[in-house]
PDB file of C-alpha atoms in Angstrom:
ATOM      1  CA  MET A   1     -16.671 -10.029  14.159  1.00  0.00           C
ATOM      2  CA  PRO A   2     -15.870 -13.006  11.961  1.00  0.00           C
ATOM      3  CA  PHE A   3     -12.337 -13.808  10.902  1.00  0.00           C
ATOM      4  CA  ASP A   4     -11.848 -15.053   7.339  1.00  0.00           C
ATOM      5  CA  HIS A   5      -8.735 -17.243   7.486  1.00  0.00           C
ATOM      6  CA  GLN A   6      -8.726 -17.807   3.722  1.00  0.00           C
ATOM      7  CA  ARG A   7      -8.726 -14.072   3.042  1.00  0.00           C
ATOM      8  CA  ALA A   8      -5.968 -13.536   5.627  1.00  0.00           C
ATOM      9  CA  ASP A   9      -3.940 -16.363   4.043  1.00  0.00           C
ATOM     10  CA  GLN A  10      -4.339 -14.832   0.580  1.00  0.00           C
ATOM     11  CA  ALA A  11      -3.201 -11.408   1.803  1.00  0.00           C
ATOM     12  CA  GLU A  12      -0.172 -12.949   3.504  1.00  0.00           C
ATOM     13  CA  GLN A  13       0.665 -15.069   0.444  1.00  0.00           C
ATOM     14  CA  PHE A  14       0.507 -12.015  -1.827  1.00  0.00           C
ATOM     15  CA  PHE A  15       3.869 -10.952  -0.388  1.00  0.00           C
ATOM     16  CA  THR A  16       5.499 -14.141  -1.734  1.00  0.00           C
ATOM     17  CA  LEU A  17       5.032 -12.648  -5.222  1.00  0.00           C
ATOM     18  CA  LEU A  18       7.378  -9.810  -4.272  1.00  0.00           C
ATOM     19  CA  LYS A  19      11.167  -9.939  -4.431  1.00  0.00           C
ATOM     20  CA  HIS A  20      13.564  -7.487  -2.872  1.00  0.00           C
ATOM     21  CA  TRP A  21      15.297  -5.542  -5.597  1.00  0.00           C
ATOM     22  CA  LYS A  22      18.155  -3.840  -3.723  1.00  0.00           C
ATOM     23  CA  GLY A  23      20.317  -4.147  -0.653  1.00  0.00           C
ATOM     24  CA  GLU A  24      21.490  -7.270   1.114  1.00  0.00           C
ATOM     25  CA  HIS A  25      18.228  -9.129   0.352  1.00  0.00           C
ATOM     26  CA  ALA A  26      18.163  -8.318  -3.379  1.00  0.00           C
ATOM     27  CA  GLY A  27      16.638 -11.204  -5.324  1.00  0.00           C
ATOM     28  CA  GLU A  28      15.102 -12.813  -2.225  1.00  0.00           C
ATOM     29  CA  VAL A  29      11.365 -13.292  -1.841  1.00  0.00           C
ATOM     30  CA  PHE A  30       9.804 -10.775   0.524  1.00  0.00           C
ATOM     31  CA  SER A  31       9.315 -12.510   3.839  1.00  0.00           C
ATOM     32  CA  LEU A  32       7.016 -10.832   6.334  1.00  0.00           C
ATOM     33  CA  GLU A  33       8.393 -10.402   9.829  1.00  0.00           C
ATOM     34  CA  PRO A  34       6.078 -11.915  12.469  1.00  0.00           C
ATOM     35  CA  TRP A  35       4.766  -8.479  13.525  1.00  0.00           C
ATOM     36  CA  GLN A  36       4.096  -7.549   9.872  1.00  0.00           C
ATOM     37  CA  ARG A  37       2.363 -10.871   9.295  1.00  0.00           C
ATOM     38  CA  ASP A  38       0.123 -10.304  12.322  1.00  0.00           C
ATOM     39  CA  ILE A  39      -0.922  -6.864  11.036  1.00  0.00           C
ATOM     40  CA  VAL A  40      -1.606  -8.084   7.485  1.00  0.00           C
ATOM     41  CA  ARG A  41      -3.639 -11.036   8.729  1.00  0.00           C
ATOM     42  CA  GLU A  42      -5.671  -8.944  11.182  1.00  0.00           C
ATOM     43  CA  VAL A  43      -6.415  -6.165   8.687  1.00  0.00           C
ATOM     44  CA  TRP A  44      -7.384  -8.438   5.776  1.00  0.00           C
ATOM     45  CA  GLY A  45      -8.893 -11.296   7.778  1.00  0.00           C
ATOM     46  CA  ARG A  46     -11.287  -9.350  10.015  1.00  0.00           C
ATOM     47  CA  VAL A  47     -14.531  -9.051   8.049  1.00  0.00           C
ATOM     48  CA  ASP A  48     -18.160  -8.066   8.555  1.00  0.00           C
ATOM     49  CA  GLU A  49     -21.135 -10.353   7.960  1.00  0.00           C
ATOM     50  CA  TYR A  50     -20.922  -9.596   4.220  1.00  0.00           C
ATOM     51  CA  GLY A  51     -17.255 -10.566   3.957  1.00  0.00           C
ATOM     52  CA  HIS A  52     -15.994  -6.979   3.619  1.00  0.00           C
ATOM     53  CA  ARG A  53     -12.788  -5.946   5.341  1.00  0.00           C
ATOM     54  CA  VAL A  54     -13.750  -3.975   8.463  1.00  0.00           C
ATOM     55  CA  THR A  55     -10.449  -2.270   9.242  1.00  0.00           C
ATOM     56  CA  ARG A  56     -10.419   1.025   7.364  1.00  0.00           C
ATOM     57  CA  THR A  57      -7.540   2.915   8.990  1.00  0.00           C
ATOM     58  CA  VAL A  58      -4.233   1.570  10.266  1.00  0.00           C
ATOM     59  CA  PHE A  59      -1.491   3.705  11.788  1.00  0.00           C
ATOM     60  CA  ILE A  60       1.862   1.952  12.064  1.00  0.00           C
ATOM     61  CA  ALA A  61       4.937   3.644  13.522  1.00  0.00           C
ATOM     62  CA  VAL A  62       8.156   1.897  12.556  1.00  0.00           C
ATOM     63  CA  PRO A  63      11.682   3.060  13.429  1.00  0.00           C
ATOM     64  CA  ARG A  64      14.139   3.914  10.673  1.00  0.00           C
ATOM     65  CA  LYS A  65      15.937   1.180   8.764  1.00  0.00           C
ATOM     66  CA  ASN A  66      13.277  -1.471   9.355  1.00  0.00           C
ATOM     67  CA  GLY A  67      12.064  -1.816   5.777  1.00  0.00           C
ATOM     68  CA  LYS A  68       9.047   0.431   6.293  1.00  0.00           C
ATOM     69  CA  SER A  69       8.945   1.820   2.753  1.00  0.00           C
ATOM     70  CA  THR A  70       9.383  -1.619   1.220  1.00  0.00           C
ATOM     71  CA  TRP A  71       6.586  -3.112   3.314  1.00  0.00           C
ATOM     72  CA  ALA A  72       4.402  -0.055   2.650  1.00  0.00           C
ATOM     73  CA  ALA A  73       4.885  -0.623  -1.088  1.00  0.00           C
ATOM     74  CA  GLY A  74       3.733  -4.211  -0.673  1.00  0.00           C
ATOM     75  CA  LEU A  75       0.670  -3.033   1.242  1.00  0.00           C
ATOM     76  CA  GLY A  76      -0.115  -0.540  -1.524  1.00  0.00           C
ATOM     77  CA  LEU A  77       0.113  -3.277  -4.145  1.00  0.00           C
ATOM     78  CA  LEU A  78      -2.069  -5.526  -2.010  1.00  0.00           C
ATOM     79  CA  LEU A  79      -4.695  -2.753  -1.894  1.00  0.00           C
ATOM     80  CA  LEU A  80      -4.322  -2.257  -5.650  1.00  0.00           C
ATOM     81  CA  MET A  81      -4.521  -5.852  -6.841  1.00  0.00           C
ATOM     82  CA  ALA A  82      -5.789  -8.166  -4.136  1.00  0.00           C
ATOM     83  CA  ASP A  83      -8.361  -6.272  -2.091  1.00  0.00           C
ATOM     84  CA  GLY A  84     -11.266  -7.111  -4.369  1.00  0.00           C
ATOM     85  CA  GLU A  85     -12.164  -3.526  -5.278  1.00  0.00           C
ATOM     86  CA  PRO A  86     -12.793  -2.822  -8.954  1.00  0.00           C
ATOM     87  CA  GLY A  87     -11.591   0.638  -9.937  1.00  0.00           C
ATOM     88  CA  ALA A  88      -9.371   0.889  -6.876  1.00  0.00           C
ATOM     89  CA  GLU A  89      -7.537   4.202  -6.479  1.00  0.00           C
ATOM     90  CA  VAL A  90      -4.489   3.792  -4.262  1.00  0.00           C
ATOM     91  CA  TYR A  91      -2.188   6.703  -3.480  1.00  0.00           C
ATOM     92  CA  CYS A  92       1.371   6.779  -2.162  1.00  0.00           C
ATOM     93  CA  CYS A  93       1.541   9.978  -0.141  1.00  0.00           C
ATOM     94  CA  ALA A  94       4.168  11.890   1.799  1.00  0.00           C
ATOM     95  CA  SER A  95       4.908  15.483   2.680  1.00  0.00           C
ATOM     96  CA  ASP A  96       6.675  15.923  -0.660  1.00  0.00           C
ATOM     97  CA  ARG A  97       6.547  14.147  -3.997  1.00  0.00           C
ATOM     98  CA  ASP A  98      10.114  12.790  -3.768  1.00  0.00           C
ATOM     99  CA  GLN A  99       9.386  11.046  -0.464  1.00  0.00           C
ATOM    100  CA  ALA A 100       6.101   9.687  -1.796  1.00  0.00           C
ATOM    101  CA  ALA A 101       7.954   8.390  -4.846  1.00  0.00           C
ATOM    102  CA  ILE A 102      10.165   6.157  -2.669  1.00  0.00           C
ATOM    103  CA  VAL A 103       7.272   3.855  -1.772  1.00  0.00           C
ATOM    104  CA  PHE A 104       5.937   4.004  -5.324  1.00  0.00           C
ATOM    105  CA  GLN A 105       9.361   3.127  -6.757  1.00  0.00           C
ATOM    106  CA  CYS A 106       9.564   0.075  -4.488  1.00  0.00           C
ATOM    107  CA  GLY A 107       6.150  -1.027  -5.732  1.00  0.00           C
ATOM    108  CA  ARG A 108       7.079  -0.500  -9.357  1.00  0.00           C
ATOM    109  CA  GLU A 109      10.272  -2.511  -8.925  1.00  0.00           C
ATOM    110  CA  PHE A 110       8.306  -5.313  -7.232  1.00  0.00           C
ATOM    111  CA  ILE A 111       5.996  -5.464 -10.246  1.00  0.00           C
ATOM    112  CA  GLU A 112       8.730  -5.267 -12.872  1.00  0.00           C
ATOM    113  CA  ASP A 113      10.594  -8.112 -11.130  1.00  0.00           C
ATOM    114  CA  SER A 114       7.543 -10.406 -10.916  1.00  0.00           C
ATOM    115  CA  VAL A 115       6.275 -12.301 -13.953  1.00  0.00           C
ATOM    116  CA  PRO A 116       2.728 -12.780 -12.578  1.00  0.00           C
ATOM    117  CA  LEU A 117       2.408  -9.146 -11.446  1.00  0.00           C
ATOM    118  CA  SER A 118       3.987  -7.585 -14.522  1.00  0.00           C
ATOM    119  CA  ALA A 119       1.561  -9.565 -16.698  1.00  0.00           C
ATOM    120  CA  ARG A 120      -1.346  -7.842 -14.896  1.00  0.00           C
ATOM    121  CA  CYS A 121       0.049  -4.302 -14.650  1.00  0.00           C
ATOM    122  CA  GLN A 122       1.270  -1.417 -16.741  1.00  0.00           C
ATOM    123  CA  THR A 123       3.958   0.654 -15.028  1.00  0.00           C
ATOM    124  CA  TYR A 124       4.663   4.298 -15.712  1.00  0.00           C
ATOM    125  CA  ARG A 125       6.842   6.958 -14.123  1.00  0.00           C
ATOM    126  CA  ARG A 126       4.253   8.005 -11.499  1.00  0.00           C
ATOM    127  CA  GLU A 127       1.423   5.512 -12.011  1.00  0.00           C
ATOM    128  CA  ILE A 128       0.720   1.790 -12.010  1.00  0.00           C
ATOM    129  CA  LYS A 129      -2.397   0.594 -13.827  1.00  0.00           C
ATOM    130  CA  VAL A 130      -4.228  -2.709 -13.588  1.00  0.00           C
ATOM    131  CA  PRO A 131      -6.293  -2.688 -16.803  1.00  0.00           C
ATOM    132  CA  HIS A 132      -8.571  -5.658 -16.071  1.00  0.00           C
ATOM    133  CA  SER A 133      -9.888  -4.013 -12.872  1.00  0.00           C
ATOM    134  CA  SER A 134      -9.472  -0.364 -13.938  1.00  0.00           C
ATOM    135  CA  SER A 135      -7.375   0.211 -10.820  1.00  0.00           C
ATOM    136  CA  THR A 136      -4.490   2.634 -10.341  1.00  0.00           C
ATOM    137  CA  LEU A 137      -1.739   3.414  -7.872  1.00  0.00           C
ATOM    138  CA  LYS A 138      -0.315   6.930  -8.062  1.00  0.00           C
ATOM    139  CA  VAL A 139       2.157   9.191  -6.301  1.00  0.00           C
ATOM    140  CA  LEU A 140       0.586  12.104  -4.449  1.00  0.00           C
ATOM    141  CA  SER A 141       2.277  14.684  -2.237  1.00  0.00           C
ATOM    142  CA  ALA A 142       1.080  17.063   0.458  1.00  0.00           C
ATOM    143  CA  GLU A 143      -0.172  19.315  -2.300  1.00  0.00           C
ATOM    144  CA  ALA A 144      -3.218  17.010  -2.282  1.00  0.00           C
ATOM    145  CA  TYR A 145      -5.282  19.940  -1.057  1.00  0.00           C
ATOM    146  CA  SER A 146      -5.231  21.171  -4.645  1.00  0.00           C
ATOM    147  CA  LYS A 147      -6.614  17.892  -5.954  1.00  0.00           C
ATOM    148  CA  HIS A 148     -10.352  17.444  -6.246  1.00  0.00           C
ATOM    149  CA  GLY A 149     -12.329  14.476  -7.401  1.00  0.00           C
ATOM    150  CA  LEU A 150     -10.036  11.811  -5.990  1.00  0.00           C
ATOM    151  CA  ASN A 151     -11.871   8.734  -4.795  1.00  0.00           C
ATOM    152  CA  ALA A 152      -9.187   6.965  -2.797  1.00  0.00           C
ATOM    153  CA  SER A 153      -9.782   3.373  -1.846  1.00  0.00           C
ATOM    154  CA  GLY A 154      -6.376   3.204  -0.175  1.00  0.00           C
ATOM    155  CA  ILE A 155      -3.687   5.576   0.996  1.00  0.00           C
ATOM    156  CA  VAL A 156      -0.161   4.619   2.011  1.00  0.00           C
ATOM    157  CA  PHE A 157       1.201   7.691   3.780  1.00  0.00           C
ATOM    158  CA  ASP A 158       4.960   7.568   4.375  1.00  0.00           C
ATOM    159  CA  GLU A 159       6.685   9.831   6.886  1.00  0.00           C
ATOM    160  CA  LEU A 160       3.430  11.189   8.276  1.00  0.00           C
ATOM    161  CA  HIS A 161       5.355  12.871  11.095  1.00  0.00           C
ATOM    162  CA  ALA A 162       6.999  15.156   8.496  1.00  0.00           C
ATOM    163  CA  GLN A 163       3.659  16.539   7.314  1.00  0.00           C
ATOM    164  CA  PRO A 164       4.081  20.344   7.462  1.00  0.00           C
ATOM    165  CA  ASN A 165       0.989  21.158   9.466  1.00  0.00           C
ATOM    166  CA  ARG A 166       0.656  17.830  11.251  1.00  0.00           C
ATOM    167  CA  ASP A 167      -3.031  17.902  10.425  1.00  0.00           C
ATOM    168  CA  ARG A 168      -3.107  14.356   9.128  1.00  0.00           C
ATOM    169  CA  ASP A 169      -6.876  14.007   9.455  1.00  0.00           C
ATOM    170  CA  SER A 170      -7.391  17.099   7.332  1.00  0.00           C
ATOM    171  CA  LEU A 171      -5.074  15.788   4.605  1.00  0.00           C
ATOM    172  CA  VAL A 172      -6.716  12.382   4.588  1.00  0.00           C
ATOM    173  CA  GLU A 173     -10.153  14.007   4.393  1.00  0.00           C
ATOM    174  CA  ARG A 174      -9.007  16.069   1.401  1.00  0.00           C
ATOM    175  CA  VAL A 175      -7.668  12.995  -0.391  1.00  0.00           C
ATOM    176  CA  TYR A 176     -10.852  11.040   0.280  1.00  0.00           C
ATOM    177  CA  ALA A 177     -13.151  13.980  -0.588  1.00  0.00           C
TER     178      ALA A 177
END
């Protein structure tokens, strides 16, 4: 399978648009750790003969207090704005809405603190819209089973281990249905 270095570079560089908004790194540009960089480059750089990203599912287990939610927010924004999909539907999911909102809140703060990103996006309490591409990022909880008609192009699922029935494949199938 071909590797598109330019596409991998662009995905990696997207994170330089993001600034930490709280904690000891507040105000600093998001800097990918080497292991995060390797994942981003592999996922966005590995393409098929038509130049489409071939990696469709990534499961990453990260111990507590390693910036997982912050990085996940960056990945969600990358899927929303820099994955080349018009009408992208990206969902921040977790076993409950409050947990799902943590990743979303990080993403919203990234946008509101970035002049280039805030010029492209409209931020709301539970939704981020990119008008020029008709793309959205929304918060969704485990109650996704009650949602029909979603056409997810990306899902960032935080705290998957806390899913009540541990049937992650079933939940993902319902969100993608």
